[in-house]
Amino acid sequence: MPVLPGAEPYRHEGGRVGVLLCHGFTGSPQSLRPWAERLAERDLTVSLPLLPGHGTRWEDLQLTGWQDWYAELDRELRALRDRCDQVFVAGLSMGGTLALRLAARHGDAVSGVVVVNPANHMHGPAAYALPVLRHLLPSTKGIASDIAKPGAEELGYDRVPLHAAHSLRALFRVVDRELPQVTQPLLLLRSPQDHVVPPADSARVLSRVSSRDVREVLLEQSYHVATLDHDADRIVQESLAFIGRLAPSVGKEGTATGG
């Protein structure tokens, strides 16, 4: 299936500091593209892949699982490590979950983690019915475009495939067990008004990681897809400041030196 216009992966070859960005479940790189481009303007090397099963039609996502999504990001991280001196991982929602797993698994190969409204648990009674429900019902209503800003829209599926949702539930359990292995500096940005992921998920992440260098930022003007919402600039500014503090080769203006 052809990729939907706007959902294409994004890459920028910049300096010796790299950032791997991870989009969310049923979403696409479009939700993080403005953030990626702003990082690229500072001469950071940026990778924003399209996860398997995403960016085409929801039926394609039905044929994939969390191992496929994680494997794509793992490959991208290794490629960034081959050409960069330092690499940071960042993600929105499930992308934040996957970014935390990359940090847990790769240790010192990851210099820092930035997560926006990270997901940690599947809530509600439907979650417990998923093992059976997924065999009876192919999909349910979509979760895309939880955005406060008028006119802003996320390019994501209008249906959630339940086989993939069941796999997502398994991912949450795996990553929750691995959170104590996350020791890197962590920047967590969350929206108090989020209609997809509740505040309890961010609280759980913060309580489970072993990171000592932790900063939590509230995105008061945004809903779940904060990267396309009123606080999009705040996310860019906070992440650039975070990376600049931890990467000596990034100048005061956020420009990565070297080639």
mmCIF file of C-alpha atoms in Angstrom:
data_model
loop_
_atom_site.group_PDB
_atom_site.id
_atom_site.type_symbol
_atom_site.label_atom_id
_atom_site.label_comp_id
_atom_site.label_asym_id
_atom_site.label_seq_id
_atom_site.Cartn_x
_atom_site.Cartn_y
_atom_site.Cartn_z
ATOM 1 C CA MET A 1 0.000 0.000 0.000
ATOM 2 C CA PRO A 2 1.272 3.504 -0.814
ATOM 3 C CA VAL A 3 2.101 5.755 2.123
ATOM 4 C CA LEU A 4 -0.454 8.486 2.786
ATOM 5 C CA PRO A 5 0.690 11.960 1.682
ATOM 6 C CA GLY A 6 2.308 13.606 4.688
ATOM 7 C CA ALA A 7 2.976 10.337 6.535
ATOM 8 C CA GLU A 8 6.387 9.752 4.964
ATOM 9 C CA PRO A 9 9.447 9.182 7.161
ATOM 10 C CA TYR A 10 11.784 12.140 7.632
ATOM 11 C CA ARG A 11 15.565 12.235 7.846
ATOM 12 C CA HIS A 12 18.105 15.033 8.031
ATOM 13 C CA GLU A 13 21.862 14.583 7.878
ATOM 14 C CA GLY A 14 23.308 17.161 10.248
ATOM 15 C CA GLY A 15 26.101 17.256 12.796
ATOM 16 C CA ARG A 16 27.489 14.722 15.230
ATOM 17 C CA VAL A 17 24.531 14.815 17.614
ATOM 18 C CA GLY A 18 21.526 12.738 16.568
ATOM 19 C CA VAL A 19 17.890 12.566 17.606
ATOM 20 C CA LEU A 20 15.588 9.610 16.954
ATOM 21 C CA LEU A 21 11.906 10.584 17.046
ATOM 22 C CA CYS A 22 9.132 8.005 17.514
ATOM 23 C CA HIS A 23 5.492 8.606 16.559
ATOM 24 C CA GLY A 24 2.471 7.123 18.309
ATOM 25 C CA PHE A 25 0.085 4.209 17.847
ATOM 26 C CA THR A 26 -2.092 4.570 14.694
ATOM 27 C CA GLY A 27 -0.296 7.873 13.993
ATOM 28 C CA SER A 28 2.500 8.770 11.597
ATOM 29 C CA PRO A 29 5.623 10.934 11.288
ATOM 30 C CA GLN A 30 3.318 13.843 10.407
ATOM 31 C CA SER A 31 2.564 14.359 14.111
ATOM 32 C CA LEU A 32 6.259 14.969 14.853
ATOM 33 C CA ARG A 33 7.389 16.480 11.551
ATOM 34 C CA PRO A 34 7.392 20.146 12.719
ATOM 35 C CA TRP A 35 9.449 19.154 15.784
ATOM 36 C CA ALA A 36 11.871 17.174 13.613
ATOM 37 C CA GLU A 37 12.318 20.064 11.197
ATOM 38 C CA ARG A 38 13.022 22.508 14.012
ATOM 39 C CA LEU A 39 15.718 20.178 15.371
ATOM 40 C CA ALA A 40 17.177 19.866 11.879
ATOM 41 C CA GLU A 41 17.398 23.662 11.618
ATOM 42 C CA ARG A 42 19.913 23.498 14.476
ATOM 43 C CA ASP A 43 22.046 21.094 12.436
ATOM 44 C CA LEU A 44 21.166 18.063 14.507
ATOM 45 C CA THR A 45 21.005 14.749 12.649
ATOM 46 C CA VAL A 46 17.373 13.684 12.819
ATOM 47 C CA SER A 47 15.612 10.386 12.091
ATOM 48 C CA LEU A 48 11.810 10.120 12.180
ATOM 49 C CA PRO A 49 10.871 6.688 10.784
ATOM 50 C CA LEU A 50 7.453 5.406 9.773
ATOM 51 C CA LEU A 51 6.645 2.417 11.973
ATOM 52 C CA PRO A 52 5.489 -0.815 10.275
ATOM 53 C CA GLY A 53 1.748 -0.947 9.631
ATOM 54 C CA HIS A 54 1.346 2.814 10.003
ATOM 55 C CA GLY A 55 0.770 5.575 7.474
ATOM 56 C CA THR A 56 -1.188 3.483 4.966
ATOM 57 C CA ARG A 57 -4.495 1.918 6.143
ATOM 58 C CA TRP A 58 -5.515 0.475 9.492
ATOM 59 C CA GLU A 59 -5.809 -3.045 8.077
ATOM 60 C CA ASP A 60 -2.025 -3.037 7.560
ATOM 61 C CA LEU A 61 -1.460 -2.272 11.236
ATOM 62 C CA GLN A 62 -3.596 -5.304 12.088
ATOM 63 C CA LEU A 63 -0.816 -7.519 10.662
ATOM 64 C CA THR A 64 1.958 -6.086 12.853
ATOM 65 C CA GLY A 65 2.901 -6.109 16.528
ATOM 66 C CA TRP A 66 5.031 -4.200 18.993
ATOM 67 C CA GLN A 67 8.121 -6.254 18.164
ATOM 68 C CA ASP A 68 7.926 -4.950 14.573
ATOM 69 C CA TRP A 69 7.577 -1.330 15.711
ATOM 70 C CA TYR A 70 10.434 -1.622 18.174
ATOM 71 C CA ALA A 71 12.719 -3.408 15.692
ATOM 72 C CA GLU A 72 12.384 -0.518 13.229
ATOM 73 C CA LEU A 73 13.437 1.990 15.890
ATOM 74 C CA ASP A 74 16.247 -0.251 17.099
ATOM 75 C CA ARG A 75 17.680 -0.333 13.568
ATOM 76 C CA GLU A 76 17.399 3.433 13.256
ATOM 77 C CA LEU A 77 19.140 3.962 16.581
ATOM 78 C CA ARG A 78 22.039 1.726 15.585
ATOM 79 C CA ALA A 79 22.383 3.619 12.290
ATOM 80 C CA LEU A 80 22.479 6.941 14.136
ATOM 81 C CA ARG A 81 25.082 5.610 16.544
ATOM 82 C CA ASP A 82 27.310 4.719 13.589
ATOM 83 C CA ARG A 83 27.526 8.344 12.461
ATOM 84 C CA CYS A 84 26.900 10.385 15.617
ATOM 85 C CA ASP A 85 28.891 10.915 18.810
ATOM 86 C CA GLN A 86 25.730 11.224 20.888
ATOM 87 C CA VAL A 87 22.149 10.144 20.251
ATOM 88 C CA PHE A 88 18.946 11.186 22.019
ATOM 89 C CA VAL A 89 15.608 9.387 21.749
ATOM 90 C CA ALA A 90 12.228 11.105 21.867
ATOM 91 C CA GLY A 91 8.621 10.133 21.312
ATOM 92 C CA LEU A 92 4.940 10.943 21.581
ATOM 93 C CA SER A 93 2.491 8.621 23.370
ATOM 94 C CA MET A 94 3.402 5.032 22.363
ATOM 95 C CA GLY A 95 6.461 6.570 20.734
ATOM 96 C CA GLY A 96 7.481 7.689 24.211
ATOM 97 C CA THR A 97 6.984 4.137 25.467
ATOM 98 C CA LEU A 98 9.243 2.817 22.712
ATOM 99 C CA ALA A 99 11.825 5.547 23.363
ATOM 100 C CA LEU A 100 11.980 4.492 27.012
ATOM 101 C CA ARG A 101 12.569 0.894 25.947
ATOM 102 C CA LEU A 102 15.402 1.991 23.670
ATOM 103 C CA ALA A 103 16.970 3.770 26.633
ATOM 104 C CA ALA A 104 16.504 0.758 28.894
ATOM 105 C CA ARG A 105 18.021 -1.644 26.372
ATOM 106 C CA HIS A 106 20.842 0.466 24.941
ATOM 107 C CA GLY A 107 22.197 2.092 28.101
ATOM 108 C CA ASP A 108 25.050 4.522 27.506
ATOM 109 C CA ALA A 109 24.416 4.484 23.744
ATOM 110 C CA VAL A 110 21.481 6.801 24.504
ATOM 111 C CA SER A 111 22.448 10.162 25.988
ATOM 112 C CA GLY A 112 18.973 11.305 27.032
ATOM 113 C CA VAL A 113 15.239 10.735 26.649
ATOM 114 C CA VAL A 114 12.426 13.165 25.808
ATOM 115 C CA VAL A 115 8.847 11.910 26.064
ATOM 116 C CA VAL A 116 5.572 13.724 25.396
ATOM 117 C CA ASN A 117 2.441 12.258 27.026
ATOM 118 C CA PRO A 118 4.012 8.781 27.273
ATOM 119 C CA ALA A 119 1.642 5.818 27.493
ATOM 120 C CA ASN A 120 2.214 3.133 30.125
ATOM 121 C CA HIS A 121 -1.045 1.235 30.588
ATOM 122 C CA MET A 122 -4.216 0.367 28.717
ATOM 123 C CA HIS A 123 -7.114 1.664 30.787
ATOM 124 C CA GLY A 124 -10.780 0.746 31.025
ATOM 125 C CA PRO A 125 -12.729 -2.523 31.004
ATOM 126 C CA ALA A 126 -12.204 -3.009 27.256
ATOM 127 C CA ALA A 127 -8.504 -3.624 27.890
ATOM 128 C CA TYR A 128 -9.309 -6.779 29.841
ATOM 129 C CA ALA A 129 -11.643 -7.972 27.085
ATOM 130 C CA LEU A 130 -9.057 -7.520 24.314
ATOM 131 C CA PRO A 131 -7.732 -11.112 24.312
ATOM 132 C CA VAL A 132 -11.220 -12.327 23.350
ATOM 133 C CA LEU A 133 -12.655 -9.223 21.704
ATOM 134 C CA ARG A 134 -9.916 -9.056 19.061
ATOM 135 C CA HIS A 135 -11.176 -12.362 17.624
ATOM 136 C CA LEU A 136 -14.738 -11.094 17.385
ATOM 137 C CA LEU A 137 -14.286 -7.485 16.285
ATOM 138 C CA PRO A 138 -11.597 -6.285 13.856
ATOM 139 C CA SER A 139 -11.454 -2.651 14.959
ATOM 140 C CA THR A 140 -12.927 0.115 17.072
ATOM 141 C CA LYS A 141 -13.148 3.920 16.903
ATOM 142 C CA GLY A 142 -9.897 5.793 16.319
ATOM 143 C CA ILE A 143 -7.963 7.941 18.798
ATOM 144 C CA ALA A 144 -6.229 10.395 16.450
ATOM 145 C CA SER A 145 -6.379 14.216 16.548
ATOM 146 C CA ASP A 146 -6.852 14.911 20.253
ATOM 147 C CA ILE A 147 -5.750 18.528 19.719
ATOM 148 C CA ALA A 148 -6.991 21.759 21.305
ATOM 149 C CA LYS A 149 -5.687 24.091 18.588
ATOM 150 C CA PRO A 150 -8.374 24.950 16.005
ATOM 151 C CA GLY A 151 -7.556 23.743 12.500
ATOM 152 C CA ALA A 152 -4.729 21.434 13.581
ATOM 153 C CA GLU A 153 -5.193 17.811 12.600
ATOM 154 C CA GLU A 154 -3.219 14.627 13.111
ATOM 155 C CA LEU A 155 -2.767 12.270 10.192
ATOM 156 C CA GLY A 156 -3.747 8.974 11.806
ATOM 157 C CA TYR A 157 -6.143 6.085 11.366
ATOM 158 C CA ASP A 158 -9.841 6.544 12.078
ATOM 159 C CA ARG A 159 -9.984 2.953 13.338
ATOM 160 C CA VAL A 160 -7.942 1.071 15.962
ATOM 161 C CA PRO A 161 -7.235 -2.537 14.908
ATOM 162 C CA LEU A 162 -7.772 -4.736 17.943
ATOM 163 C CA HIS A 163 -5.063 -7.300 17.211
ATOM 164 C CA ALA A 164 -2.549 -4.449 17.199
ATOM 165 C CA ALA A 165 -4.133 -2.944 20.322
ATOM 166 C CA HIS A 166 -3.658 -6.275 22.084
ATOM 167 C CA SER A 167 0.004 -6.192 21.124
ATOM 168 C CA LEU A 168 0.251 -2.608 22.398
ATOM 169 C CA ARG A 169 -1.079 -3.784 25.750
ATOM 170 C CA ALA A 170 1.709 -6.371 25.859
ATOM 171 C CA LEU A 171 4.277 -3.669 25.036
ATOM 172 C CA PHE A 172 3.129 -1.571 27.988
ATOM 173 C CA ARG A 173 3.676 -4.510 30.329
ATOM 174 C CA VAL A 174 7.153 -5.232 28.932
ATOM 175 C CA VAL A 175 8.305 -1.622 29.165
ATOM 176 C CA ASP A 176 6.861 -1.106 32.647
ATOM 177 C CA ARG A 177 9.090 -3.948 33.870
ATOM 178 C CA GLU A 178 12.101 -2.383 32.135
ATOM 179 C CA LEU A 179 11.637 1.205 33.379
ATOM 180 C CA PRO A 180 14.047 0.765 36.330
ATOM 181 C CA GLN A 181 16.771 0.166 33.718
ATOM 182 C CA VAL A 182 16.296 3.710 32.398
ATOM 183 C CA THR A 183 19.098 5.750 33.983
ATOM 184 C CA GLN A 184 19.598 8.495 31.396
ATOM 185 C CA PRO A 185 18.525 12.120 31.885
ATOM 186 C CA LEU A 186 14.788 12.351 31.229
ATOM 187 C CA LEU A 187 12.603 15.221 30.052
ATOM 188 C CA LEU A 188 8.900 14.409 30.384
ATOM 189 C CA LEU A 189 6.334 16.805 28.965
ATOM 190 C CA ARG A 190 2.665 16.154 29.617
ATOM 191 C CA SER A 191 -0.720 17.712 29.004
ATOM 192 C CA PRO A 192 -2.991 17.934 32.077
ATOM 193 C CA GLN A 193 -5.928 17.799 29.635
ATOM 194 C CA ASP A 194 -5.289 14.606 27.692
ATOM 195 C CA HIS A 195 -8.230 12.582 26.401
ATOM 196 C CA VAL A 196 -6.120 9.591 25.310
ATOM 197 C CA VAL A 197 -3.502 9.010 28.023
ATOM 198 C CA PRO A 198 -4.293 9.890 31.667
ATOM 199 C CA PRO A 199 -1.833 11.659 34.017
ATOM 200 C CA ALA A 200 -1.371 8.378 35.885
ATOM 201 C CA ASP A 201 0.782 7.072 33.036
ATOM 202 C CA SER A 202 3.344 9.867 33.332
ATOM 203 C CA ALA A 203 3.311 9.523 37.111
ATOM 204 C CA ARG A 204 4.008 5.803 36.750
ATOM 205 C CA VAL A 205 6.946 6.453 34.405
ATOM 206 C CA LEU A 206 8.457 9.016 36.764
ATOM 207 C CA SER A 207 8.082 6.684 39.744
ATOM 208 C CA ARG A 208 9.659 3.691 37.994
ATOM 209 C CA VAL A 209 12.708 5.056 36.149
ATOM 210 C CA SER A 210 16.103 5.157 37.845
ATOM 211 C CA SER A 211 17.082 8.473 36.232
ATOM 212 C CA ARG A 212 18.376 11.094 38.664
ATOM 213 C CA ASP A 213 18.305 13.952 36.165
ATOM 214 C CA VAL A 214 14.544 14.371 35.599
ATOM 215 C CA ARG A 215 12.479 17.360 34.532
ATOM 216 C CA GLU A 216 8.699 17.390 34.187
ATOM 217 C CA VAL A 217 7.010 20.125 32.130
ATOM 218 C CA LEU A 218 3.259 20.746 32.010
ATOM 219 C CA LEU A 219 1.736 21.630 28.637
ATOM 220 C CA GLU A 220 -1.242 23.575 29.914
ATOM 221 C CA GLN A 221 -2.616 24.654 26.527
ATOM 222 C CA SER A 222 -2.557 21.309 24.727
ATOM 223 C CA TYR A 223 -4.318 17.952 24.537
ATOM 224 C CA HIS A 224 -2.701 14.598 23.732
ATOM 225 C CA VAL A 225 -1.023 15.408 20.401
ATOM 226 C CA ALA A 226 0.840 18.333 21.955
ATOM 227 C CA THR A 227 3.452 18.315 19.186
ATOM 228 C CA LEU A 228 0.816 19.794 16.838
ATOM 229 C CA ASP A 229 -0.935 21.863 19.502
ATOM 230 C CA HIS A 230 -0.527 25.248 21.204
ATOM 231 C CA ASP A 231 2.557 24.064 23.123
ATOM 232 C CA ALA A 232 4.481 22.796 20.085
ATOM 233 C CA ASP A 233 7.042 25.615 20.371
ATOM 234 C CA ARG A 234 7.501 24.889 24.072
ATOM 235 C CA ILE A 235 8.319 21.261 23.264
ATOM 236 C CA VAL A 236 10.930 22.379 20.733
ATOM 237 C CA GLN A 237 12.496 24.893 23.116
ATOM 238 C CA GLU A 238 12.581 22.523 26.077
ATOM 239 C CA SER A 239 14.035 19.653 24.048
ATOM 240 C CA LEU A 240 16.723 21.860 22.484
ATOM 241 C CA ALA A 241 17.713 23.176 25.901
ATOM 242 C CA PHE A 242 17.811 19.612 27.251
ATOM 243 C CA ILE A 243 19.969 18.341 24.373
ATOM 244 C CA GLY A 244 22.225 21.403 24.461
ATOM 245 C CA ARG A 245 22.902 20.926 28.176
ATOM 246 C CA LEU A 246 23.908 17.278 27.709
ATOM 247 C CA ALA A 247 25.763 17.420 24.392
ATOM 248 C CA PRO A 248 29.015 19.418 24.565
ATOM 249 C CA SER A 249 29.199 19.636 20.768
ATOM 250 C CA VAL A 250 25.917 21.542 20.609
ATOM 251 C CA GLY A 251 26.529 25.289 20.824
ATOM 252 C CA LYS A 252 24.574 27.793 22.879
ATOM 253 C CA GLU A 253 22.179 28.293 19.978
ATOM 254 C CA GLY A 254 21.651 24.549 19.607
ATOM 255 C CA THR A 255 23.833 24.188 16.521
ATOM 256 C CA ALA A 256 25.743 20.925 16.417
ATOM 257 C CA THR A 257 29.365 21.364 15.432
ATOM 258 C CA GLY A 258 31.320 18.952 13.316
ATOM 259 C CA GLY A 259 30.239 17.151 10.159
#
